[in-house]
Short mmCIF file of C-alpha atoms in Angstrom, two decimals:
data_model
loop_
_atom_site.label_atom_id
_atom_site.label_comp_id
_atom_site.label_asym_id
_atom_site.label_seq_id
_atom_site.Cartn_x
_atom_site.Cartn_y
_atom_site.Cartn_z
CA UNK A 1 -3.64 16.61 2.73
CA UNK A 2 -2.29 17.44 6.19
CA UNK A 3 1.15 16.15 7.09
CA UNK A 4 1.97 14.42 10.37
CA UNK A 5 5.32 13.30 11.70
CA UNK A 6 6.30 10.96 14.50
CA UNK A 7 9.38 12.13 16.39
CA UNK A 8 11.32 9.05 17.49
CA UNK A 9 14.61 8.37 19.17
CA UNK A 10 16.05 5.74 21.49
CA UNK A 11 14.00 5.52 24.68
CA UNK A 12 10.49 5.88 23.26
CA UNK A 13 7.59 3.59 24.22
CA UNK A 14 6.37 1.39 21.39
CA UNK A 15 2.70 1.23 22.51
CA UNK A 16 2.10 4.96 22.02
CA UNK A 17 4.02 4.86 18.75
CA UNK A 18 1.77 2.05 17.52
CA UNK A 19 -1.36 4.00 18.54
CA UNK A 20 -0.31 6.99 16.43
CA UNK A 21 0.64 4.79 13.49
CA UNK A 22 -2.73 3.03 13.62
CA UNK A 23 -4.78 6.24 13.74
CA UNK A 24 -2.82 8.47 11.37
CA UNK A 25 -1.12 5.91 9.13
CA UNK A 26 -4.14 4.99 7.02
CA UNK A 27 -7.81 5.93 6.80
CA UNK A 28 -10.62 3.40 7.26
CA UNK A 29 -12.03 2.07 4.00
CA UNK A 30 -15.24 4.10 4.44
CA UNK A 31 -13.36 7.41 4.71
CA UNK A 32 -12.82 9.17 1.38
CA UNK A 33 -11.37 12.52 2.50
CA UNK A 34 -7.61 13.07 2.05
CA UNK A 35 -5.88 11.44 5.01
CA UNK A 36 -2.68 12.32 6.83
CA UNK A 37 0.67 12.10 5.07
CA UNK A 38 2.49 10.37 7.94
CA UNK A 39 6.27 10.09 8.21
CA UNK A 40 8.59 8.81 10.93
CA UNK A 41 11.49 11.11 11.81
CA UNK A 42 14.54 10.23 13.88
CA UNK A 43 18.30 10.75 14.04
CA UNK A 44 19.19 7.18 13.06
CA UNK A 45 17.78 3.65 13.35
CA UNK A 46 16.37 3.66 16.87
CA UNK A 47 15.51 1.08 19.49
CA UNK A 48 11.98 1.14 20.93
CA UNK A 49 11.65 -1.56 23.56
CA UNK A 50 12.17 -4.88 21.73
CA UNK A 51 11.87 -3.26 18.29
CA UNK A 52 14.31 -1.57 15.92
CA UNK A 53 12.86 1.19 13.74
CA UNK A 54 14.38 2.86 10.69
CA UNK A 55 12.96 6.42 10.31
CA UNK A 56 11.91 7.87 6.96
CA UNK A 57 13.67 11.18 7.61
CA UNK A 58 15.96 12.93 10.05
CA UNK A 59 14.68 15.08 12.91
CA UNK A 60 15.12 18.23 10.83
CA UNK A 61 12.14 17.06 8.75
CA UNK A 62 9.81 17.71 11.72
CA UNK A 63 9.68 21.41 10.88
CA UNK A 64 7.88 20.57 7.61
CA UNK A 65 4.97 18.80 9.33
CA UNK A 66 1.60 20.25 10.27
CA UNK A 67 1.40 17.97 13.33
CA UNK A 68 4.33 16.49 15.25
CA UNK A 69 3.65 13.58 17.62
CA UNK A 70 6.00 12.55 20.41
CA UNK A 71 5.33 9.03 21.77
CA UNK A 72 5.85 8.06 25.41
CA UNK A 73 9.31 8.57 26.93
CA UNK A 74 10.40 5.35 28.63
CA UNK A 75 12.68 6.67 31.41
CA UNK A 76 11.40 9.97 32.77
CA UNK A 77 14.59 10.36 34.82
CA UNK A 78 16.65 10.66 31.62
CA UNK A 79 16.58 14.08 29.89
CA UNK A 80 15.49 14.04 26.24
CA UNK A 81 18.39 14.32 23.74
CA UNK A 82 19.33 17.87 22.68
CA UNK A 83 18.81 17.20 18.96
CA UNK A 84 15.21 16.11 19.58
CA UNK A 85 14.55 19.12 21.81
CA UNK A 86 15.96 21.49 19.20
CA UNK A 87 13.94 19.87 16.40
CA UNK A 88 10.69 20.20 18.38
CA UNK A 89 11.34 23.85 19.12
CA UNK A 90 12.06 24.52 15.45
CA UNK A 91 8.87 22.72 14.38
CA UNK A 92 6.80 24.70 16.87
CA UNK A 93 8.33 27.96 15.67
CA UNK A 94 7.38 26.97 12.11
CA UNK A 95 3.75 26.65 13.23
CA UNK A 96 3.43 22.89 13.73
CA UNK A 97 0.94 21.48 16.21
CA UNK A 98 2.99 19.59 18.80
CA UNK A 99 1.42 16.56 20.50
CA UNK A 100 2.75 14.31 23.25
CA UNK A 101 1.36 10.92 24.21
CA UNK A 102 1.69 9.70 27.81
CA UNK A 103 5.18 10.50 29.18
CA UNK A 104 6.12 12.23 25.94
CA UNK A 105 5.10 15.30 27.95
CA UNK A 106 8.54 15.16 29.58
CA UNK A 107 10.10 15.73 26.16
CA UNK A 108 7.84 18.71 25.46
CA UNK A 109 8.56 20.10 28.92
CA UNK A 110 12.29 19.66 28.34
CA UNK A 111 11.91 21.68 25.15
CA UNK A 112 10.17 24.48 27.08
CA UNK A 113 6.97 24.05 25.06
CA UNK A 114 4.81 23.52 28.16
CA UNK A 115 5.98 26.55 30.14
CA UNK A 116 2.95 28.51 31.34
CA UNK A 117 0.60 25.93 29.83
CA UNK A 118 -1.74 23.33 31.28
CA UNK A 119 -0.51 19.81 30.60
CA UNK A 120 -0.95 16.25 31.72
CA UNK A 121 0.83 12.91 31.57
CA UNK A 122 0.38 9.42 33.00
CA UNK A 123 -1.01 9.74 36.54
CA UNK A 124 1.99 7.87 37.99
CA UNK A 125 4.34 10.63 36.79
CA UNK A 126 2.38 13.86 37.22
CA UNK A 127 4.10 14.73 40.51
CA UNK A 128 7.51 14.19 38.93
CA UNK A 129 6.60 16.38 35.95
CA UNK A 130 5.31 19.15 38.22
CA UNK A 131 8.37 18.99 40.49
CA UNK A 132 10.92 19.00 37.68
CA UNK A 133 9.21 21.66 35.57
CA UNK A 134 7.53 24.16 37.93
CA UNK A 135 6.58 26.46 35.04
CA UNK A 136 4.24 23.74 33.71
CA UNK A 137 0.65 23.77 35.02
CA UNK A 138 0.28 20.01 35.51
CA UNK A 139 -3.28 18.66 35.72
CA UNK A 140 -3.22 15.07 37.04
CA UNK A 141 -6.96 14.46 36.72
CA UNK A 142 -7.70 14.62 32.98
CA UNK A 143 -7.31 12.38 29.93
CA UNK A 144 -5.77 15.05 27.71
CA UNK A 145 -5.21 18.80 27.46
CA UNK A 146 -5.67 20.80 24.25
CA UNK A 147 -3.88 24.15 24.25
CA UNK A 148 -4.40 24.66 20.54
CA UNK A 149 -0.84 24.32 19.23
CA UNK A 150 0.43 22.11 22.06
CA UNK A 151 -1.48 19.04 23.28
CA UNK A 152 -0.66 16.42 25.91
CA UNK A 153 -2.31 13.16 26.95
CA UNK A 154 -2.36 10.90 29.96
CA UNK A 155 -1.20 7.31 29.68
CA UNK A 156 -1.94 4.41 27.34
CA UNK A 157 -5.67 4.45 26.44
CA UNK A 158 -5.75 8.24 26.86
CA UNK A 159 -3.19 8.49 24.05
CA UNK A 160 -5.81 6.97 21.77
CA UNK A 161 -8.41 9.42 23.09
CA UNK A 162 -6.17 12.33 22.13
CA UNK A 163 -5.45 10.89 18.67
CA UNK A 164 -9.20 10.56 18.04
CA UNK A 165 -9.65 14.12 19.32
CA UNK A 166 -7.17 15.31 16.68
CA UNK A 167 -9.07 13.44 13.94
CA UNK A 168 -12.28 15.04 15.22
CA UNK A 169 -10.71 18.50 15.04
CA UNK A 170 -9.37 17.92 11.53
CA UNK A 171 -12.16 15.90 9.93
CA UNK A 172 -15.23 16.16 12.16
CA UNK A 173 -17.08 13.91 14.55
CA UNK A 174 -18.53 11.52 11.96
CA UNK A 175 -15.11 10.51 10.60
CA UNK A 176 -13.61 10.29 14.10
CA UNK A 177 -16.45 7.93 15.01
CA UNK A 178 -15.68 5.83 11.93
CA UNK A 179 -12.04 5.53 13.01
CA UNK A 180 -13.15 4.61 16.54
CA UNK A 181 -15.45 1.89 15.22
CA UNK A 182 -12.57 0.39 13.25
CA UNK A 183 -10.50 0.33 16.44
CA UNK A 184 -13.45 -0.97 18.50
CA UNK A 185 -13.13 1.81 21.07
CA UNK A 186 -15.54 4.46 22.39
CA UNK A 187 -15.87 7.27 19.83
CA UNK A 188 -15.44 10.03 22.38
CA UNK A 189 -14.13 10.41 25.90
CA UNK A 190 -13.87 14.08 26.80
CA UNK A 191 -10.43 15.37 27.70
CA UNK A 192 -11.67 16.55 31.09
CA UNK A 193 -12.71 13.05 32.15
CA UNK A 194 -10.82 11.61 35.12
CA UNK A 195 -7.77 9.49 34.29
CA UNK A 196 -8.62 6.72 36.71
CA UNK A 197 -11.98 5.03 36.36
CA UNK A 198 -12.75 1.47 37.35
CA UNK A 199 -13.70 0.35 33.84
CA UNK A 200 -13.50 2.94 31.02
CA UNK A 201 -15.40 0.60 28.68
CA UNK A 202 -17.64 -2.24 29.87
CA UNK A 203 -16.04 -5.20 28.11
CA UNK A 204 -17.92 -8.10 29.66
CA UNK A 205 -21.15 -9.41 28.21
CA UNK A 206 -22.67 -9.51 31.68
CA UNK A 207 -21.70 -5.96 32.68
CA UNK A 208 -24.81 -4.16 34.03
CA UNK A 209 -24.52 -1.38 31.42
CA UNK A 210 -23.54 -3.43 28.35
CA UNK A 211 -27.06 -3.48 26.90
CA UNK A 212 -28.02 -0.04 28.22
CA UNK A 213 -25.56 2.03 26.18
CA UNK A 214 -26.86 1.00 22.72
CA UNK A 215 -30.44 1.26 24.01
CA UNK A 216 -29.79 4.91 24.90
CA UNK A 217 -28.03 5.70 21.61
CA UNK A 218 -31.06 4.45 19.68
CA UNK A 219 -33.35 6.78 21.66
CA UNK A 220 -31.46 10.08 21.79
CA UNK A 221 -34.47 11.83 20.24
CA UNK A 222 -36.58 10.93 23.27
CA UNK A 223 -36.78 12.88 26.60
CA UNK A 224 -34.94 10.27 28.67
CA UNK A 225 -34.57 10.65 32.44
CA UNK A 226 -32.35 8.93 34.96
CA UNK A 227 -35.42 6.99 36.10
CA UNK A 228 -36.00 5.79 32.51
CA UNK A 229 -32.40 4.55 32.30
CA UNK A 230 -32.57 2.90 35.70
CA UNK A 231 -35.83 1.15 34.82
CA UNK A 232 -34.34 -0.16 31.57
CA UNK A 233 -31.23 -1.39 33.41
CA UNK A 234 -33.34 -3.00 36.13
CA UNK A 235 -31.75 -1.17 39.04
CA UNK A 236 -32.29 1.82 41.29
CA UNK A 237 -31.28 5.32 40.18
CA UNK A 238 -28.58 5.43 42.87
CA UNK A 239 -27.19 2.06 41.79
CA UNK A 240 -27.22 3.20 38.16
CA UNK A 241 -25.29 6.33 39.09
CA UNK A 242 -22.58 4.28 40.78
CA UNK A 243 -22.20 2.02 37.73
CA UNK A 244 -22.06 5.00 35.37
CA UNK A 245 -19.44 6.77 37.44
CA UNK A 246 -17.28 3.64 37.54
CA UNK A 247 -17.66 2.90 33.82
CA UNK A 248 -17.54 6.37 32.27
CA UNK A 249 -16.28 8.77 34.92
CA UNK A 250 -19.47 10.83 34.62
CA UNK A 251 -23.10 10.84 35.75
CA UNK A 252 -25.85 9.32 33.56
CA UNK A 253 -27.15 12.77 32.56
CA UNK A 254 -23.67 14.08 31.76
CA UNK A 255 -23.00 11.05 29.58
CA UNK A 256 -26.40 11.38 27.91
CA UNK A 257 -25.80 15.06 27.12
CA UNK A 258 -22.39 14.21 25.63
CA UNK A 259 -24.02 11.67 23.31
CA UNK A 260 -26.65 14.23 22.26
CA UNK A 261 -23.90 16.73 21.42
CA UNK A 262 -22.00 14.08 19.43
CA UNK A 263 -25.14 13.24 17.47
CA UNK A 264 -25.74 16.94 16.80
CA UNK A 265 -22.17 17.23 15.47
CA UNK A 266 -22.76 14.37 13.06
CA UNK A 267 -26.04 15.83 11.81
CA UNK A 268 -24.45 19.26 11.33
CA UNK A 269 -21.64 17.64 9.35
CA UNK A 270 -23.64 15.20 7.24
CA UNK A 271 -27.06 16.84 6.67
CA UNK A 272 -28.62 20.16 5.73
CA UNK A 273 -31.21 19.90 8.53
CA UNK A 274 -31.96 23.20 10.23
CA UNK A 275 -31.13 23.71 13.90
CA UNK A 276 -34.71 23.17 15.06
CA UNK A 277 -34.85 19.78 13.33
CA UNK A 278 -31.48 18.74 14.78
CA UNK A 279 -32.59 19.84 18.24
CA UNK A 280 -35.61 17.55 18.02
CA UNK A 281 -33.54 14.67 16.56
CA UNK A 282 -31.10 14.82 19.45
CA UNK A 283 -33.62 15.18 22.25
CA UNK A 284 -32.68 18.80 22.95
CA UNK A 285 -36.22 19.97 22.23
CA UNK A 286 -35.57 23.48 20.95
CA UNK A 287 -32.91 25.29 18.94
CA UNK A 288 -32.26 27.53 21.96
CA UNK A 289 -31.46 24.56 24.18
CA UNK A 290 -29.23 23.00 21.54
CA UNK A 291 -27.32 26.23 20.98
CA UNK A 292 -26.79 26.72 24.72
CA UNK A 293 -25.43 23.23 25.36
CA UNK A 294 -23.46 23.08 22.10
CA UNK A 295 -21.76 26.41 22.71
CA UNK A 296 -21.02 25.57 26.34
CA UNK A 297 -19.53 22.19 25.40
CA UNK A 298 -17.60 23.00 22.21
CA UNK A 299 -17.09 26.75 22.52
CA UNK A 300 -18.80 27.57 19.21
CA UNK A 301 -22.47 27.78 18.12
CA UNK A 302 -23.86 25.03 15.86
CA UNK A 303 -23.93 27.22 12.73
CA UNK A 304 -20.26 28.11 13.13
CA UNK A 305 -19.38 24.47 13.72
CA UNK A 306 -21.17 23.47 10.49
CA UNK A 307 -19.37 26.11 8.43
CA UNK A 308 -16.00 25.24 9.98
CA UNK A 309 -16.38 21.51 9.41
CA UNK A 310 -17.46 21.90 5.82
CA UNK A 311 -14.46 24.07 5.07
CA UNK A 312 -12.20 21.40 6.60
CA UNK A 313 -13.62 18.67 4.38
CA UNK A 314 -12.04 20.41 1.41
CA UNK A 315 -8.47 19.42 0.70
CA UNK A 316 -6.02 21.73 2.42
CA UNK A 317 -2.95 23.08 0.64
CA UNK A 318 0.26 21.49 1.87
CA UNK A 319 2.71 23.61 3.79
CA UNK A 320 5.74 24.60 1.83
CA UNK A 321 8.89 22.65 2.53
#
């Protein structure tokens, strides 16, 4: 069972804290793999907006965690407290994966953990982060940045995207999708997607794409074109493209390819189907096409992904205290 710790102190944002608690605090009923052993670490009872929180452990406990999560930092003009900075540095030196949500990036930057690394934060504060910490390579146009051992997210909903990304890394796409369904959110928004889109998820029954998305998902094995999607939606291809860009931040074909890759991940995780069969099931046509797109998108070939995921489904030994 992997351990996760929330680093809290006065001045944190309660929304991002609640997001992390919801994702890592307990597994959905359908998930049977060992879930995260989540603790809350802070120097003392702390005030988060209108709430008072009593931590489970002191900040020194962060160094025992596999993953340390820093929620949003309410006042970016106030430096993070030295004890929190020191605890994060110690945890990182011990090998912990350090994650910030929203303006928690200012805490990581204050600890020097973002120096020389790409990072992001809420779009309203990216200029401030870049100006205050010139050694940080601030990217204002993405939902989250994964540097391996240090990860940062943009604001609010993007914090949930990063948390689901972590579940996907640790437990695979199928389980991350199960968590997303419980939360009634999209199962995957790529980290490179733009922060600001008109409507990240169509939430009105009369939205032009509300019925189109499930129609596509049910037909991923078919050779769909933009014209097919436009015809089903009852609009021109150009009009469809505008709606897709506003709703998802990507083109129809980019979104379609992302869904095919997600489906391939699930099949690699949950079945013993060979690559040719999976290629046909996901509309990729041939194993060569699947391997090319899969490797380009995820950085590993399908066979490696399958072996890696199946090794992660086995219970991991806990880190020594």
